[in-house]
Amino acid sequence: MTGFTVDPWDPGYAAALAVEALSELGATSAELVLDIERPAADWKPVTPGPDAEAPRTLLVIDGVRRIDARVWVHDPDAPMPVPGIAASYAAGIVRCGPDGADLAAIEVNRAMISASPYTPEVKTAHATYLPSKAADASFEELSLALQRQVTQLEVDLAVKHRSESDDLLLVDGPLRGRSHLPRTVGYIKTHHTAYLPAPQSAVVGALTPGQRTPVFLMGTSWRRHAWYVRLPVQSSAPWAGIARCEASSELDPAQAVRLADAVTLALPPLAGVDYKDPRAPQNLVPIGGLEKLLRHHLGDSRLLYRALRTSAQG
């Protein structure tokens, strides 16, 4: 008995729900404090002033994940095998500075995730999957457990490869789980929920490229400063080119405003272009390039799936 069985279904089935969206469920009841930078009734687009400075160095960090196979872990304490996933994930950092961008780090890990304490370490001909415990056997929890590992890998890489001269760290996705990192901003490309009331939401639609909204404080299951920024874009649609940025709630208002100005100056030169990327301009050039490289480093999914099935039969 090998301790696990590989499910014959396509491992990508039902995996299309973005894991970031799972952490935002119920966010329509978000707590909002709108007068952090200026009174809520006096909101208008903000253009960074002459004293604002873009960071000299911008570190962009991103992670990717893939389910290589669905598995069943043989648990002697359970009446039937426990569902799980065999997954590959990777994270990397791109350093953007005055002389261009260069790759600072890439790391790839594999995990066998289930709610069973008997989840085995699985060594195949091409990769080793380390056991990891999920809180329960639901697919949502398995996905979130995988996302937590991606987030931790990003944190570990940031701590390892960051120096005092690195001015700013940009995380692709919500800041959740990384808000303790200094000078760090979460970058959200897609919008699942309209957090702002109508008057302030209208300000988002009125932004021109290179402008941002005033900083506000928001809380769902966690609190953070936030603001919206518009990147260079051809479309005249109200929210075209809009991204949301997040920073730690521990910052005082002046710190949050300075950070918002710095990010607003730093992002436009990195905006994606539509003839190269359908997610442009929000999918920044360093993020798009890093995602492509990370997915390549995950390896051939068909090869890994066959290796897992062979190991399960061994």
Coordinates of C-alpha atoms in Angstrom, one line a residue:
M1 CA 0.0 0.0 0.0
T2 CA 1.5 3.3 -1.1
G3 CA -0.7 5.5 1.1
F4 CA -2.4 7.4 -1.7
T5 CA -4.3 6.9 -4.9
V6 CA -4.4 9.4 -7.9
D7 CA -7.9 10.4 -9.0
P8 CA -8.4 9.9 -12.8
W9 CA -10.3 13.2 -13.2
D10 CA -8.6 16.2 -14.8
P11 CA -6.8 18.0 -11.9
G12 CA -7.9 21.4 -13.3
Y13 CA -11.6 20.6 -12.9
A14 CA -13.4 23.0 -10.6
A15 CA -10.2 24.9 -10.0
A16 CA -11.1 28.0 -12.0
L17 CA -12.3 29.9 -8.9
A18 CA -9.6 32.4 -8.0
V19 CA -8.1 31.6 -4.6
E20 CA -7.8 35.4 -4.0
A21 CA -11.5 35.6 -4.5
L22 CA -12.1 33.0 -1.8
S23 CA -10.4 35.2 0.8
E24 CA -12.6 38.1 -0.3
L25 CA -16.0 36.3 0.1
G26 CA -18.4 38.4 2.2
A27 CA -16.4 41.5 1.5
T28 CA -19.5 43.5 0.6
S29 CA -19.9 44.3 4.3
A30 CA -16.5 45.9 4.4
E31 CA -15.8 48.5 7.1
L32 CA -14.7 51.8 5.5
V33 CA -13.0 54.8 6.9
L34 CA -13.0 57.3 4.1
D35 CA -11.5 60.4 5.7
I36 CA -7.9 59.2 6.2
E37 CA -6.4 61.6 3.7
R38 CA -9.3 64.1 3.1
P39 CA -13.0 64.3 4.2
A40 CA -15.2 61.9 2.4
A41 CA -17.4 64.7 1.1
D42 CA -14.3 66.3 -0.5
W43 CA -12.9 63.4 -2.4
K44 CA -11.4 64.2 -5.8
P45 CA -8.6 62.6 -7.9
V46 CA -5.1 63.0 -6.5
T47 CA -2.1 63.8 -8.6
P48 CA 1.2 63.2 -6.7
G49 CA 2.8 66.6 -5.9
P50 CA 6.3 67.9 -6.7
D51 CA 7.6 66.5 -3.4
A52 CA 6.5 63.0 -4.1
E53 CA 9.2 60.6 -5.3
A54 CA 9.1 57.2 -7.1
P55 CA 11.1 54.5 -5.4
R56 CA 14.6 54.1 -6.7
T57 CA 14.2 50.3 -6.6
L58 CA 11.0 48.4 -6.9
L59 CA 10.9 44.7 -6.1
V60 CA 8.0 42.9 -7.7
I61 CA 7.1 39.5 -6.2
D62 CA 4.7 37.0 -7.5
G63 CA 3.7 33.4 -7.0
V64 CA 1.9 30.8 -9.1
R65 CA 0.4 27.4 -8.2
R66 CA -0.9 24.4 -10.1
I67 CA -2.8 21.2 -9.0
D68 CA -0.9 18.4 -10.6
A69 CA -3.3 15.7 -9.5
R70 CA -6.3 15.0 -7.2
V71 CA -5.5 12.3 -4.8
W72 CA -7.1 10.0 -2.1
V73 CA -5.0 9.5 1.0
H74 CA -5.5 6.2 2.7
D75 CA -6.3 7.0 6.4
P76 CA -6.7 4.1 8.8
D77 CA -8.7 6.3 11.1
A78 CA -11.3 7.3 8.5
P79 CA -14.1 5.1 7.0
M80 CA -12.9 6.0 3.5
P81 CA -9.9 7.6 1.8
V82 CA -9.5 11.4 2.4
P83 CA -9.4 13.7 -0.6
G84 CA -6.3 15.8 -1.3
I85 CA -4.3 17.5 -3.9
A86 CA -0.7 17.1 -5.2
A87 CA 0.4 20.6 -6.2
S88 CA 3.4 22.5 -7.5
Y89 CA 4.0 26.1 -6.7
A90 CA 6.7 28.7 -7.2
A91 CA 7.5 32.3 -6.4
G92 CA 10.0 34.8 -7.8
I93 CA 11.2 38.4 -7.5
V94 CA 12.1 40.9 -10.2
R95 CA 14.2 43.9 -9.2
C96 CA 13.3 47.0 -11.2
G97 CA 15.7 49.9 -11.0
P98 CA 17.2 52.8 -13.0
D99 CA 19.2 50.4 -15.2
G100 CA 16.2 48.2 -16.0
A101 CA 14.8 44.9 -14.6
D102 CA 16.5 41.7 -13.6
L103 CA 15.5 38.4 -12.0
A104 CA 16.5 38.3 -8.3
A105 CA 15.2 34.9 -7.3
I106 CA 13.0 31.9 -8.2
E107 CA 12.0 29.0 -6.0
V108 CA 9.8 25.9 -6.8
N109 CA 8.2 23.7 -4.2
R110 CA 5.8 20.7 -4.3
A111 CA 3.2 19.7 -1.8
M112 CA 0.8 16.8 -1.0
I113 CA -2.1 18.4 0.8
S114 CA -4.9 16.7 2.7
A115 CA -6.7 16.8 6.0
S116 CA -5.3 13.4 7.0
P117 CA -2.4 13.1 9.4
Y118 CA -1.2 10.2 7.3
T119 CA -0.5 12.3 4.2
P120 CA 2.7 10.7 2.8
E121 CA 5.8 12.3 1.3
V122 CA 5.7 11.2 -2.3
K123 CA 8.9 10.7 -4.3
T124 CA 8.4 10.4 -8.0
A125 CA 11.0 10.1 -10.8
H126 CA 10.7 13.8 -11.4
A127 CA 9.7 15.5 -8.2
T128 CA 9.2 15.1 -4.5
Y129 CA 5.9 16.2 -2.9
L130 CA 6.1 17.1 0.8
P131 CA 3.1 16.4 3.1
S132 CA 1.1 19.3 4.3
K133 CA -2.0 19.4 6.5
A134 CA -5.3 21.2 5.5
A135 CA -8.0 22.1 8.1
D136 CA -10.6 20.0 6.3
A137 CA -11.2 18.0 3.2
S138 CA -13.2 20.5 1.2
F139 CA -11.7 21.6 -2.1
E140 CA -11.9 25.3 -1.0
E141 CA -9.8 24.5 2.1
L142 CA -7.3 22.5 0.1
S143 CA -7.0 25.4 -2.3
L144 CA -6.6 27.9 0.5
A145 CA -4.0 25.7 2.2
L146 CA -2.0 25.7 -1.1
Q147 CA -2.4 29.5 -1.3
R148 CA -1.1 29.9 2.2
Q149 CA 2.1 28.0 1.2
V150 CA 2.5 30.2 -1.9
T151 CA 2.2 33.3 0.4
Q152 CA 4.7 31.9 2.9
L153 CA 7.1 31.2 0.1
E154 CA 6.8 34.8 -1.1
V155 CA 7.4 36.1 2.4
D156 CA 10.5 33.9 2.8
L157 CA 11.9 35.1 -0.5
A158 CA 11.2 38.8 0.3
V159 CA 13.0 38.5 3.6
K160 CA 15.9 36.7 2.1
H161 CA 16.5 38.8 -0.9
R162 CA 15.5 42.3 0.3
S163 CA 18.1 44.8 1.4
E164 CA 17.8 48.2 3.1
S165 CA 18.4 49.9 -0.2
D166 CA 15.3 48.3 -1.7
D167 CA 12.7 51.1 -1.5
L168 CA 9.5 49.3 -2.2
L169 CA 8.1 45.7 -2.4
L170 CA 5.1 45.2 -4.7
V171 CA 3.1 42.0 -4.1
D172 CA 0.9 40.8 -7.0
G173 CA -2.4 40.2 -5.2
P174 CA -4.0 41.2 -1.9
L175 CA -1.5 42.0 0.9
R176 CA -3.2 39.6 3.3
G177 CA -0.5 37.5 5.1
R178 CA 2.3 39.9 4.1
S179 CA 1.2 43.2 5.8
H180 CA 4.0 42.8 8.4
L181 CA 6.6 43.3 5.7
P182 CA 8.0 46.9 5.7
R183 CA 7.4 49.2 2.7
T184 CA 5.2 46.7 1.0
V185 CA 2.1 47.2 -1.2
G186 CA -0.5 44.7 -2.4
Y187 CA -1.5 45.1 -6.1
I188 CA -5.0 43.9 -7.2
K189 CA -5.7 43.8 -10.9
T190 CA -9.3 42.6 -10.9
H191 CA -12.3 43.8 -8.9
H192 CA -14.8 41.3 -7.5
T193 CA -16.6 43.9 -5.3
A194 CA -17.4 47.6 -5.4
Y195 CA -16.2 48.6 -2.0
L196 CA -16.8 52.3 -2.1
P197 CA -20.1 54.2 -1.8
A198 CA -21.4 55.8 -5.0
P199 CA -19.9 59.3 -4.5
Q200 CA -16.4 58.0 -3.9
S201 CA -16.8 55.3 -6.6
A202 CA -17.5 58.1 -9.0
V203 CA -14.1 59.6 -8.2
V204 CA -12.5 56.3 -9.3
G205 CA -14.2 56.6 -12.7
A206 CA -13.0 60.2 -13.0
L207 CA -9.3 59.3 -12.5
T208 CA -6.9 60.1 -15.4
P209 CA -3.7 58.0 -16.0
G210 CA -1.2 58.6 -13.2
Q211 CA -3.9 59.8 -10.7
R212 CA -5.2 58.0 -7.6
T213 CA -8.0 58.2 -5.2
P214 CA -7.5 59.5 -1.6
V215 CA -6.2 56.8 0.8
F216 CA -8.9 55.1 2.8
L217 CA -9.0 52.4 5.4
M218 CA -11.0 49.2 4.8
G219 CA -11.7 46.1 6.7
T220 CA -13.2 42.7 5.8
S221 CA -11.7 39.8 7.8
W222 CA -8.6 42.0 8.0
R223 CA -7.8 45.7 7.9
R224 CA -5.6 47.6 5.5
H225 CA -5.1 51.0 3.9
A226 CA -6.2 51.2 0.2
W227 CA -6.4 53.4 -2.8
Y228 CA -7.3 53.1 -6.5
V229 CA -4.9 54.2 -9.3
R230 CA -5.4 54.5 -13.0
L231 CA -2.7 53.3 -15.4
P232 CA -2.2 54.5 -19.0
V233 CA -5.1 53.0 -21.1
Q234 CA -6.7 53.5 -24.5
S235 CA -10.3 52.6 -23.4
S236 CA -12.7 55.2 -22.1
A237 CA -14.6 52.7 -20.0
P238 CA -15.1 54.1 -16.4
W239 CA -12.9 51.5 -14.7
A240 CA -10.5 50.7 -17.5
G241 CA -6.9 50.6 -16.3
I242 CA -7.9 50.8 -12.6
A243 CA -6.0 48.8 -10.0
R244 CA -6.4 48.7 -6.3
C245 CA -3.4 49.0 -4.0
E246 CA -3.2 48.0 -0.3
A247 CA -0.8 48.9 2.5
S248 CA -0.6 47.9 6.2
S249 CA -3.2 49.4 8.5
E250 CA -0.4 50.0 11.0
L251 CA 0.9 52.9 8.9
D252 CA 0.0 56.4 10.1
P253 CA -2.0 58.5 7.6
A254 CA 1.0 60.5 6.5
Q255 CA 3.1 57.3 5.8
A256 CA 0.2 55.7 3.9
V257 CA -0.2 58.9 1.7
R258 CA 3.6 59.0 0.9
L259 CA 3.5 55.3 0.0
A260 CA 0.4 55.9 -2.2
D261 CA 2.2 58.7 -4.0
A262 CA 5.3 56.7 -4.6
V263 CA 3.4 53.8 -6.0
T264 CA 1.3 56.0 -8.2
L265 CA 4.5 57.4 -9.7
A266 CA 6.2 54.0 -10.1
L267 CA 3.4 52.0 -11.8
P268 CA 2.6 53.8 -15.1
P269 CA 6.1 53.1 -16.7
L270 CA 5.5 49.4 -15.9
A271 CA 2.0 49.2 -17.4
G272 CA 1.3 46.3 -19.8
V273 CA 0.4 47.0 -23.4
D274 CA -2.7 45.6 -25.0
Y275 CA -1.1 44.2 -28.1
K276 CA 1.2 42.0 -25.9
D277 CA -1.1 41.1 -23.0
P278 CA -4.9 40.9 -22.9
R279 CA -4.8 41.9 -19.2
A280 CA -3.1 45.1 -20.0
P281 CA -2.5 47.7 -18.6
Q282 CA -3.1 46.3 -15.1
N283 CA -0.9 43.2 -15.7
L284 CA 2.4 45.0 -15.3
V285 CA 5.2 44.0 -17.6
P286 CA 7.4 42.6 -14.8
I287 CA 4.4 40.6 -13.4
G288 CA 3.5 39.2 -16.8
G289 CA 7.1 38.2 -17.5
L290 CA 7.6 36.7 -14.1
E291 CA 4.4 34.7 -14.3
K292 CA 5.4 33.1 -17.6
L293 CA 8.8 32.2 -16.2
L294 CA 7.4 30.7 -13.0
R295 CA 4.9 28.6 -14.9
H296 CA 7.7 27.3 -17.0
H297 CA 9.7 26.3 -13.9
L298 CA 6.7 24.3 -12.6
G299 CA 7.5 21.7 -15.2
D300 CA 5.4 19.6 -17.5
S301 CA 2.0 18.9 -15.8
R302 CA 1.4 15.7 -17.9
L303 CA 4.8 14.3 -17.0
L304 CA 4.3 15.0 -13.3
Y305 CA 0.7 13.5 -13.4
R306 CA 2.1 10.3 -15.0
A307 CA 4.9 10.2 -12.4
L308 CA 2.4 10.5 -9.6
R309 CA 0.2 7.7 -11.0
T310 CA 3.3 5.5 -11.3
S311 CA 4.3 6.2 -7.8
A312 CA 0.9 5.4 -6.4
Q313 CA 1.0 2.0 -8.1
G314 CA 4.4 1.2 -6.9

